Amino acid sequence: MPRLRPPFIDRLFARRSRLPRPTPWEKEEVRIPLRDGVHLAADLYTPTVPSKGVVLVRTPYGRGMAMGMGFARVWAGQGYTVVYVASRGTNGSSGTFDPMRTETADGHDVVAWLREQSWYPGTFATFGHSYLGYTQWSILADPPEDLVASVVMEGPHDFSRHAWGTGSFHYDIFGWSQQVRLLHNRRPGDLLAALRDRSARKAAVSAVPVLPAATAAFDASAPWLRERLEHPDLDDPFVAPMQHADALKASTVPTLIIAGWQDIFLVQSMEQYRTLRDRGVTVRLVSGAWGHLDMDSAVIRPAVLNWLDAHLAGVARAYEGVDVEFTPAGEWRHLDQWPPAGAGELVLHPATGGVLADEAPDAATASFLFDPADPTPSSGGNEMSGGGYREDSYLVERPDVLTFDTAVLDRDVTLAGAPRLTLRHTAELPDVDLFVRVSDVDGKGRSTNVTETFRRVVGEHDSVELDLLDTAHVFTAGHRIRLSVAGGWFPFYSRNPGNGENPLTADVLHPNRHTVTFGEGTALTLPTVD
């Protein structure tokens, strides 16, 4: 018997997401055949009112209520037919889960199946967050002609770059592997297993070498992880199926990009927006003061509904331009583009005594020793676990970190865009890591992270240029701007062995002394607006 009204939880979810009152829907499980004989499990959500269009969502994270609510039921309640598909090898789908490497062919096969259904109206949209955003990019290098809208929320187009793109290995892949295991293999004892996994993960990243400990910890629960650890070269054919930068050059599909200033995929979200914008593709950007798992649904979901209603259903006028949230006050600004047109620059110069000066100082040097046996501890920033806005005053006390502060500001300084640090830098060993962060220091001396970057520099060098992540932040009068420079960021990133080896297979880790030269050639440039 058809529902007369949607469940209470759906109505509550819609209200908290600032969406219209939902309408009833029905759900049935379907099987989708692929070209290689695999069958994907999917839930078909059909509204009991006339459908406004079809939304395709592909996920490895499960089809239960917790995931289904935010990715499928919510849009069924807004009048859309939603096809919610489990990736191969997960949640009732046959085949073997080989994350990130099979989504292109599988996605096009799902689209072919859609076209054969009697209820298919001839066009569809895609939607999803994180990996669910990645599944969209996986088919956009050869975009289906009937795909008329995409909504990508904090979704990468290149997972190989996320893992190895800095030159170091991003250890959040370990945590993600554990998350996937729990989401599609729920059974008694999982909580205890998760605690064991967390302990094993901590032991693995601290081991020397890392690879044997990591494979011993994860081979049973995530057998595919070993191959990701063994292929650090971004030109390796093994990782090619994870790379979809061509989608940014090929797609003409109207795309809504939702990013977060503290999200792990921020750099790729901004690349997606800029590339599509510069090509003249219809694209909209929304970026707020959140990380990967704490987006503000009251901001995001109305924007998503507008995009679907405008570009799929044709029943609304699409919002245009860019909406960004300026921290720390939470002020939203609507802009024509990002970064804003007509931005100015504030150039600051690190100097002796931990000063961040308005003018370049006389030449001088400062040094620090990075010791992989006692690496600079990571906290806050663009990470899935342990990230976000955090007090980072502890960095001043670390002997392996150089920090530089401006004088107390006599006026507000509004940062809008990606800062750049040019650094005259050398090291005793040629292969180094550099972590750079800009923080906001309040009147009581409490420092909070704003933006950052991490890079492995390989080979002899005497200077580096580092682009920090985009952000929108107001340093208020009475505060200071702080720059921190370190030689590592652990356990978010693997420790640098100092000799150019794969950091996961190196069996010896060497301390390394860094030297920064002040004066001409060393400067922090902040893009600013009024």
Coordinates of C-alpha atoms in Angstrom, one line a residue:
M1 CA 0.0 0.0 0.0
P2 CA 1.5 3.4 -0.9
R3 CA 2.6 5.6 1.9
L4 CA 0.2 8.4 2.8
R5 CA 3.0 10.5 4.3
P6 CA 6.8 10.2 4.6
P7 CA 8.2 8.9 7.8
F8 CA 8.7 11.3 10.7
I9 CA 12.5 11.0 10.5
D10 CA 12.3 12.2 6.8
R11 CA 10.2 15.1 7.8
L12 CA 12.5 16.1 10.6
F13 CA 15.6 15.7 8.3
A14 CA 14.0 18.0 5.7
R15 CA 13.1 20.6 8.3
R16 CA 16.6 20.7 9.7
S17 CA 18.0 20.9 6.2
R18 CA 15.6 23.9 5.4
L19 CA 13.9 21.9 2.7
P20 CA 10.2 21.9 1.8
R21 CA 8.0 19.4 3.5
P22 CA 8.8 16.0 1.9
T23 CA 6.3 14.0 -0.1
P24 CA 5.9 10.2 0.2
W25 CA 8.0 7.7 -1.7
E26 CA 8.3 4.0 -2.2
K27 CA 11.4 1.8 -2.3
E28 CA 12.3 -1.4 -4.0
E29 CA 15.6 -3.3 -4.5
V30 CA 16.8 -3.9 -8.0
R31 CA 19.8 -5.7 -9.6
I32 CA 21.8 -4.0 -12.3
P33 CA 23.8 -6.2 -14.6
L34 CA 27.3 -5.2 -15.7
R35 CA 29.2 -6.2 -18.9
D36 CA 31.5 -8.6 -16.9
G37 CA 28.6 -10.6 -15.3
V38 CA 28.7 -8.7 -12.0
H39 CA 25.3 -7.5 -10.6
L40 CA 25.1 -4.4 -8.5
A41 CA 22.5 -4.1 -5.8
A42 CA 20.5 -0.9 -5.8
D43 CA 17.6 0.8 -4.1
L44 CA 15.1 2.5 -6.4
Y45 CA 13.3 5.3 -4.6
T46 CA 10.1 6.4 -6.4
P47 CA 8.1 9.4 -5.3
T48 CA 4.3 8.8 -5.1
V49 CA 3.8 12.2 -6.7
P50 CA 4.8 12.8 -10.4
S51 CA 8.6 12.5 -10.6
K52 CA 10.7 15.6 -11.4
G53 CA 13.5 13.5 -12.8
V54 CA 16.1 10.8 -12.1
V55 CA 19.0 11.2 -9.7
L56 CA 21.8 8.6 -9.8
V57 CA 23.9 8.0 -6.7
R58 CA 26.7 5.4 -6.5
T59 CA 28.3 4.5 -3.2
P60 CA 30.6 1.9 -1.4
Y61 CA 29.2 3.1 2.0
G62 CA 26.0 1.1 2.4
R63 CA 22.3 1.3 1.6
G64 CA 21.0 1.4 5.1
M65 CA 18.9 4.2 6.6
A66 CA 21.9 6.2 7.9
M67 CA 23.4 6.6 4.5
G68 CA 20.2 6.4 2.5
M69 CA 18.7 9.3 4.3
G70 CA 21.2 11.9 3.3
F71 CA 21.9 10.6 -0.2
A72 CA 18.6 9.1 -1.5
R73 CA 15.6 9.5 0.7
V74 CA 16.0 13.2 1.1
W75 CA 15.7 13.7 -2.7
A76 CA 12.9 11.2 -3.1
G77 CA 11.0 13.3 -0.6
Q78 CA 11.5 16.3 -2.9
G79 CA 9.9 14.5 -5.8
Y80 CA 12.9 12.8 -7.5
T81 CA 13.3 9.2 -8.6
V82 CA 16.6 8.1 -7.0
V83 CA 18.7 5.2 -8.0
Y84 CA 21.0 4.4 -5.1
V85 CA 23.6 1.9 -6.3
A86 CA 26.2 -0.1 -4.2
S87 CA 29.7 -0.3 -5.6
R88 CA 30.8 -3.8 -6.8
G89 CA 31.8 -6.0 -3.9
T90 CA 29.8 -4.0 -1.3
N91 CA 26.4 -4.1 0.3
G92 CA 24.8 -6.9 -1.7
S93 CA 26.6 -6.2 -5.0
S94 CA 28.6 -9.1 -6.4
G95 CA 32.2 -8.9 -7.6
T96 CA 35.3 -7.8 -5.8
F97 CA 35.7 -4.3 -4.3
D98 CA 38.6 -2.6 -5.9
P99 CA 38.1 0.9 -4.8
M100 CA 38.6 3.8 -7.1
R101 CA 39.7 1.6 -10.1
T102 CA 36.4 0.1 -11.4
E103 CA 34.0 3.0 -11.2
T104 CA 34.3 4.3 -14.8
A105 CA 33.2 1.1 -16.6
D106 CA 30.7 0.3 -13.9
G107 CA 29.2 3.8 -14.0
H108 CA 28.7 3.7 -17.8
D109 CA 27.1 0.3 -17.5
V110 CA 24.7 1.6 -14.9
V111 CA 23.8 4.5 -17.2
A112 CA 23.1 2.0 -20.0
W113 CA 20.8 0.1 -17.7
L114 CA 19.0 3.3 -16.8
R115 CA 18.2 4.0 -20.4
E116 CA 16.5 0.6 -20.7
Q117 CA 14.0 1.3 -17.9
S118 CA 10.4 2.1 -18.7
W119 CA 10.3 4.9 -16.1
Y120 CA 13.5 6.6 -17.4
P121 CA 12.5 10.1 -18.8
G122 CA 15.5 10.6 -21.0
T123 CA 17.8 12.7 -18.7
F124 CA 19.3 12.3 -15.3
A125 CA 21.5 14.0 -12.7
T126 CA 24.2 12.7 -10.4
F127 CA 24.8 13.6 -6.8
G128 CA 27.1 12.6 -4.0
H129 CA 29.7 13.5 -1.4
S130 CA 33.3 12.3 -1.1
Y131 CA 33.7 9.0 -2.8
L132 CA 30.2 9.5 -4.2
G133 CA 31.5 12.6 -5.8
Y134 CA 34.5 10.7 -7.2
T135 CA 32.1 8.2 -8.9
Q136 CA 30.7 11.2 -10.8
W137 CA 34.0 12.4 -12.1
S138 CA 34.8 8.8 -13.2
I139 CA 32.2 9.0 -16.0
L140 CA 32.6 12.7 -16.8
A141 CA 35.7 12.2 -18.9
D142 CA 33.2 10.7 -21.4
P143 CA 30.1 12.4 -20.2
P144 CA 26.8 10.7 -21.1
E145 CA 24.7 13.0 -23.4
D146 CA 21.7 12.6 -21.2
L147 CA 23.5 13.7 -18.0
V148 CA 22.2 17.2 -17.5
A149 CA 23.4 18.1 -14.0
S150 CA 26.0 17.1 -11.4
V151 CA 26.3 17.9 -7.7
V152 CA 29.8 17.1 -6.3
M153 CA 30.2 17.7 -2.6
E154 CA 33.9 17.5 -1.5
G155 CA 34.6 14.8 -4.1
P156 CA 38.0 14.3 -5.6
H157 CA 38.6 13.5 -9.2
D158 CA 42.1 12.0 -8.6
F159 CA 42.5 9.6 -5.6
S160 CA 46.1 8.8 -6.5
R161 CA 47.0 12.5 -6.0
H162 CA 45.2 12.5 -2.7
A163 CA 47.3 9.6 -1.5
W164 CA 50.7 10.5 -3.0
G165 CA 50.3 13.9 -4.6
T166 CA 52.5 15.8 -2.0
G167 CA 55.3 13.2 -2.5
S168 CA 54.5 11.8 0.9
F169 CA 51.8 9.3 1.8
H170 CA 48.6 10.6 3.3
Y171 CA 47.8 8.3 6.2
D172 CA 44.1 9.1 6.2
I173 CA 43.8 6.3 3.6
F174 CA 44.3 3.9 6.5
G175 CA 41.4 5.4 8.5
W176 CA 39.2 5.4 5.3
S177 CA 39.9 1.7 4.8
Q178 CA 38.7 0.9 8.3
Q179 CA 35.6 3.0 7.8
V180 CA 34.7 1.2 4.6
R181 CA 35.2 -2.2 6.3
L182 CA 32.8 -1.3 9.0
L183 CA 30.2 0.3 6.8
H184 CA 29.7 -2.7 4.5
N185 CA 30.6 -5.6 6.8
R186 CA 28.6 -4.9 9.9
R187 CA 28.4 -7.9 12.2
P188 CA 28.7 -8.6 16.0
G189 CA 32.1 -7.7 17.4
D190 CA 32.6 -4.8 14.9
L191 CA 33.1 -2.3 17.7
L192 CA 35.9 -4.3 19.2
A193 CA 37.4 -4.9 15.8
A194 CA 37.3 -1.2 15.2
L195 CA 39.2 -0.5 18.4
R196 CA 41.8 -3.2 17.4
D197 CA 42.1 -1.6 14.0
R198 CA 42.7 1.8 15.4
S199 CA 45.5 0.4 17.6
A200 CA 46.9 -1.5 14.6
R201 CA 46.8 1.6 12.5
K202 CA 48.7 3.6 15.1
A203 CA 51.3 0.9 15.3
A204 CA 51.6 0.6 11.6
V205 CA 52.3 4.3 10.9
S206 CA 54.9 4.4 13.6
A207 CA 56.7 1.2 12.4
V208 CA 60.0 1.3 10.5
P209 CA 59.5 0.2 7.8
V210 CA 55.8 1.0 7.5
L211 CA 54.7 -1.4 4.7
P212 CA 55.1 -4.8 6.4
A213 CA 53.3 -3.5 9.5
A214 CA 50.5 -2.0 7.4
T215 CA 49.9 -5.0 5.3
A216 CA 49.9 -7.3 8.3
A217 CA 47.3 -5.0 9.9
F218 CA 45.1 -4.5 6.9
D219 CA 45.5 -7.4 4.5
A220 CA 42.5 -9.3 6.0
S221 CA 40.1 -6.4 6.2
A222 CA 41.3 -4.3 3.2
P223 CA 43.3 -6.5 0.9
W224 CA 43.4 -3.9 -1.8
L225 CA 45.2 -1.4 0.4
R226 CA 48.6 -3.0 -0.1
E227 CA 48.7 -2.1 -3.8
R228 CA 47.9 1.5 -3.1
L229 CA 50.9 1.6 -0.8
E230 CA 53.2 0.0 -3.3
H231 CA 52.5 2.4 -6.2
P232 CA 53.7 5.9 -5.2
D233 CA 54.5 6.9 -8.8
L234 CA 51.6 9.0 -10.2
D235 CA 52.7 7.9 -13.7
D236 CA 52.3 4.2 -12.8
P237 CA 49.7 2.5 -15.0
F238 CA 48.2 0.9 -11.9
V239 CA 46.9 4.3 -10.6
A240 CA 45.7 5.6 -14.0
P241 CA 42.1 4.3 -13.4
M242 CA 42.0 6.5 -10.3
Q243 CA 42.9 9.7 -12.2
H244 CA 40.1 11.7 -13.8
A245 CA 41.5 15.1 -14.5
D246 CA 40.4 14.6 -18.1
A247 CA 36.9 15.0 -16.9
L248 CA 37.6 18.6 -16.0
K249 CA 38.6 19.2 -19.6
A250 CA 35.8 17.2 -21.2
S251 CA 32.7 17.8 -19.2
T252 CA 30.1 20.4 -20.2
V253 CA 27.6 19.3 -17.6
P254 CA 26.3 22.1 -15.3
T255 CA 28.1 21.3 -12.0
L256 CA 27.6 22.5 -8.4
I257 CA 30.8 22.2 -6.5
I258 CA 30.5 22.2 -2.7
A259 CA 33.8 22.6 -0.8
G260 CA 35.0 23.1 2.8
W261 CA 37.9 25.3 3.9
Q262 CA 39.0 22.5 6.2
D263 CA 38.2 19.6 3.9
I264 CA 40.8 17.0 2.8
F265 CA 39.8 17.4 -0.9
L266 CA 39.8 21.2 -0.9
V267 CA 42.6 21.6 -3.4
Q268 CA 40.8 19.4 -5.9
S269 CA 37.5 21.0 -5.4
M270 CA 39.0 24.4 -6.2
E271 CA 40.8 23.0 -9.2
Q272 CA 37.4 21.6 -10.4
Y273 CA 35.7 24.9 -10.0
R274 CA 38.5 27.0 -11.7
T275 CA 38.9 24.6 -14.6
L276 CA 35.2 24.4 -15.4
R277 CA 34.8 28.1 -15.0
D278 CA 37.7 29.0 -17.2
R279 CA 36.3 26.7 -19.9
G280 CA 32.9 28.4 -19.8
V281 CA 31.0 25.5 -18.2
T282 CA 28.1 26.4 -16.0
V283 CA 29.5 25.9 -12.6
R284 CA 28.6 27.2 -9.1
L285 CA 30.8 27.1 -5.9
V286 CA 29.7 27.0 -2.3
S287 CA 32.5 26.8 0.3
G288 CA 32.0 27.0 4.1
A289 CA 33.9 26.7 7.3
W290 CA 33.6 23.0 7.7
G291 CA 35.6 19.8 7.2
H292 CA 34.8 16.6 5.5
L293 CA 32.2 15.2 7.9
D294 CA 30.5 18.3 9.4
M295 CA 29.0 20.3 6.5
D296 CA 26.1 22.6 7.4
S297 CA 23.1 20.8 5.8
A298 CA 20.9 23.9 6.3
V299 CA 23.3 25.7 3.8
I300 CA 24.1 22.8 1.5
R301 CA 20.8 21.0 0.8
P302 CA 18.8 24.0 -0.3
A303 CA 21.6 24.8 -2.8
V304 CA 21.5 21.2 -4.0
L305 CA 17.7 21.2 -4.4
N306 CA 17.9 24.5 -6.4
W307 CA 20.5 23.0 -8.7
L308 CA 18.4 19.9 -9.4
D309 CA 15.2 21.8 -9.8
A310 CA 16.9 24.2 -12.2
H311 CA 19.0 21.9 -14.4
L312 CA 17.2 18.6 -14.2
A313 CA 13.5 19.4 -13.5
G314 CA 13.5 22.9 -15.1
V315 CA 11.2 24.2 -12.4
A316 CA 13.4 26.8 -10.8
R317 CA 16.0 29.5 -11.7
A318 CA 19.5 28.4 -10.8
Y319 CA 21.5 30.2 -8.2
E320 CA 24.7 31.6 -9.8
G321 CA 28.1 32.6 -8.8
V322 CA 30.0 31.8 -5.6
D323 CA 28.9 31.7 -2.0
V324 CA 31.7 31.6 0.6
E325 CA 31.8 31.7 4.4
F326 CA 34.4 34.1 6.0
T327 CA 35.7 32.8 9.3
P328 CA 35.7 33.3 12.2
A329 CA 32.4 35.3 12.3
G330 CA 30.6 33.0 9.9
E331 CA 29.8 35.8 7.4
W332 CA 28.5 34.5 4.1
R333 CA 29.3 36.6 1.0
H334 CA 28.0 36.2 -2.5
L335 CA 30.6 36.8 -5.2
D336 CA 30.7 36.6 -9.0
Q337 CA 33.8 34.4 -8.9
W338 CA 36.5 32.9 -6.7
P339 CA 38.9 34.3 -5.8
P340 CA 37.2 37.7 -5.9
A341 CA 38.1 40.0 -8.7
G342 CA 40.3 43.0 -7.8
A343 CA 41.9 41.3 -4.8
G344 CA 45.0 43.1 -3.4
E345 CA 48.0 41.7 -1.7
L346 CA 49.6 41.9 1.7
V347 CA 53.3 40.9 1.6
L348 CA 54.9 39.9 4.8
H349 CA 58.5 38.9 5.5
P350 CA 59.8 36.4 8.0
A351 CA 62.7 37.9 10.0
T352 CA 65.0 37.2 12.9
G353 CA 63.4 36.9 16.3
G354 CA 60.2 35.3 15.0
V355 CA 58.9 38.5 13.4
L356 CA 56.6 38.7 10.4
A357 CA 57.5 42.1 9.1
D358 CA 56.1 44.5 6.6
E359 CA 59.4 45.1 4.9
A360 CA 62.2 42.7 3.8
P361 CA 64.8 42.4 6.6
D362 CA 68.6 42.2 6.1
A363 CA 69.9 38.8 5.2
A364 CA 70.0 36.3 8.1
T365 CA 69.3 32.7 8.7
A366 CA 67.4 30.4 11.2
S367 CA 67.6 26.6 11.4
F368 CA 65.7 23.7 12.9
L369 CA 66.3 20.0 13.1
F370 CA 63.5 17.6 12.0
D371 CA 63.9 14.3 13.8
P372 CA 61.7 11.5 12.4
A373 CA 62.1 9.8 15.8
D374 CA 60.2 12.8 17.3
P375 CA 58.3 14.2 14.4
T376 CA 56.3 17.4 14.5
P377 CA 52.8 16.4 15.7
S378 CA 49.9 17.1 13.4
S379 CA 46.7 18.6 14.7
G380 CA 43.8 20.4 12.9
G381 CA 43.6 21.4 9.3
N382 CA 42.5 19.6 6.2
E383 CA 42.1 16.1 7.5
M384 CA 39.2 13.7 7.9
S385 CA 40.0 12.7 11.5
G386 CA 41.6 15.2 13.8
G387 CA 41.2 18.0 11.4
G388 CA 39.3 21.3 11.4
Y389 CA 39.9 24.5 13.3
R390 CA 42.1 23.7 16.3
E391 CA 44.2 25.6 18.8
D392 CA 47.8 25.2 17.5
S393 CA 49.7 27.4 20.1
Y394 CA 51.9 24.3 20.9
L395 CA 53.8 24.8 17.7
V396 CA 55.6 27.8 19.1
E397 CA 57.1 25.6 21.8
R398 CA 58.4 23.0 19.3
P399 CA 62.2 23.2 18.6
D400 CA 61.5 21.8 15.1
V401 CA 59.1 24.6 14.1
L402 CA 59.9 28.2 13.1
T403 CA 57.1 30.6 13.9
F404 CA 56.8 34.3 12.9
D405 CA 54.2 36.8 14.1
T406 CA 53.1 40.2 12.8
A407 CA 52.7 43.1 15.2
V408 CA 49.3 43.5 16.6
L409 CA 47.0 44.5 13.8
D410 CA 45.6 48.0 13.9
R411 CA 42.9 47.2 11.3
D412 CA 41.1 44.1 10.0
V413 CA 42.9 42.1 7.3
T414 CA 40.5 40.1 5.1
L415 CA 42.2 37.1 3.4
A416 CA 40.4 35.8 0.3
G417 CA 42.2 33.2 -1.8
A418 CA 45.3 31.1 -1.6
P419 CA 48.4 32.5 0.1
R420 CA 51.8 31.9 -1.4
L421 CA 55.1 31.4 0.5
T422 CA 58.4 31.9 -1.3
L423 CA 61.2 30.5 0.9
R424 CA 64.9 30.5 0.5
H425 CA 65.5 27.1 2.0
T426 CA 68.3 24.5 2.2
A427 CA 68.8 21.3 4.1
E428 CA 71.7 19.0 5.0
L429 CA 70.0 16.1 3.2
P430 CA 68.5 17.1 -0.1
D431 CA 65.1 15.3 0.3
V432 CA 62.8 17.2 2.7
D433 CA 59.3 17.7 3.7
L434 CA 57.9 21.2 4.4
F435 CA 54.7 21.9 6.3
V436 CA 53.5 25.6 6.3
R437 CA 50.6 27.0 8.2
V438 CA 49.0 30.4 8.6
S439 CA 47.2 30.9 11.9
D440 CA 45.2 33.6 13.7
V441 CA 46.6 34.7 17.1
D442 CA 44.0 36.4 19.3
G443 CA 44.6 39.0 22.0
K444 CA 45.3 36.3 24.7
G445 CA 47.9 34.6 22.6
R446 CA 45.7 31.7 21.5
S447 CA 46.5 30.6 18.0
T448 CA 44.0 28.9 15.6
N449 CA 44.9 27.4 12.2
V450 CA 43.5 29.2 9.1
T451 CA 45.2 27.6 6.1
E452 CA 48.2 25.4 5.3
T453 CA 50.1 23.2 2.8
F454 CA 52.5 20.2 2.8
R455 CA 55.1 19.4 0.2
R456 CA 57.9 16.9 -0.3
V457 CA 60.9 18.6 -2.0
V458 CA 63.2 16.1 -3.7
G459 CA 66.8 16.9 -4.7
E460 CA 69.2 19.8 -4.1
H461 CA 67.4 23.2 -4.0
D462 CA 68.0 26.7 -2.6
S463 CA 64.4 28.0 -2.7
V464 CA 60.8 26.7 -2.9
E465 CA 57.5 28.2 -3.7
L466 CA 54.5 26.9 -1.8
D467 CA 50.8 27.6 -2.5
L468 CA 48.7 27.3 0.6
L469 CA 45.0 26.3 0.4
D470 CA 42.2 28.6 -0.5
T471 CA 40.4 30.2 2.4
A472 CA 38.3 33.2 3.4
H473 CA 39.2 34.6 6.8
V474 CA 39.2 38.0 8.6
F475 CA 42.1 38.7 10.9
T476 CA 40.6 41.3 13.2
A477 CA 42.2 44.3 14.7
G478 CA 44.0 43.4 17.9
H479 CA 45.0 39.9 16.5
R480 CA 48.3 38.8 14.9
I481 CA 49.0 36.8 11.8
R482 CA 51.3 33.8 12.4
L483 CA 53.4 31.8 9.9
S484 CA 54.7 28.4 11.0
V485 CA 57.3 26.3 9.1
A486 CA 58.1 22.7 10.0
G487 CA 59.8 19.7 8.4
G488 CA 57.0 17.2 8.9
W489 CA 53.4 16.7 10.0
F490 CA 52.9 13.3 11.6
P491 CA 50.8 11.2 11.6
F492 CA 48.8 13.0 8.9
Y493 CA 51.7 12.4 6.5
S494 CA 54.5 9.8 6.4
R495 CA 57.9 10.7 7.9
N496 CA 60.6 11.6 5.4
P497 CA 63.5 9.2 5.5
G498 CA 65.8 11.9 4.1
N499 CA 67.3 9.8 1.3
G500 CA 64.6 9.8 -1.4
E501 CA 63.3 6.4 -0.6
N502 CA 59.7 5.4 -0.5
P503 CA 58.7 6.5 3.0
L504 CA 56.7 3.3 3.5
T505 CA 59.6 0.9 2.7
A506 CA 62.5 2.8 4.1
D507 CA 64.1 1.0 7.0
V508 CA 66.2 3.9 8.2
L509 CA 65.0 7.4 8.9
H510 CA 67.6 10.2 9.0
P511 CA 67.3 13.5 11.0
N512 CA 67.6 16.5 8.7
R513 CA 68.6 20.1 9.5
H514 CA 66.7 22.8 7.7
T515 CA 67.9 26.4 7.1
V516 CA 65.7 29.3 6.1
T517 CA 67.3 32.5 4.8
F518 CA 65.6 35.8 5.5
G519 CA 65.6 38.8 3.2
E520 CA 65.0 39.0 -0.5
G521 CA 63.4 35.8 -1.9
T522 CA 61.6 34.9 1.3
A523 CA 58.0 36.3 1.7
L524 CA 54.4 35.4 2.5
T525 CA 51.9 36.9 0.1
L526 CA 48.3 37.1 1.3
P527 CA 45.5 37.9 -1.2
T528 CA 43.2 40.4 0.4
V529 CA 39.9 42.2 -0.1
D530 CA 38.2 45.0 1.7

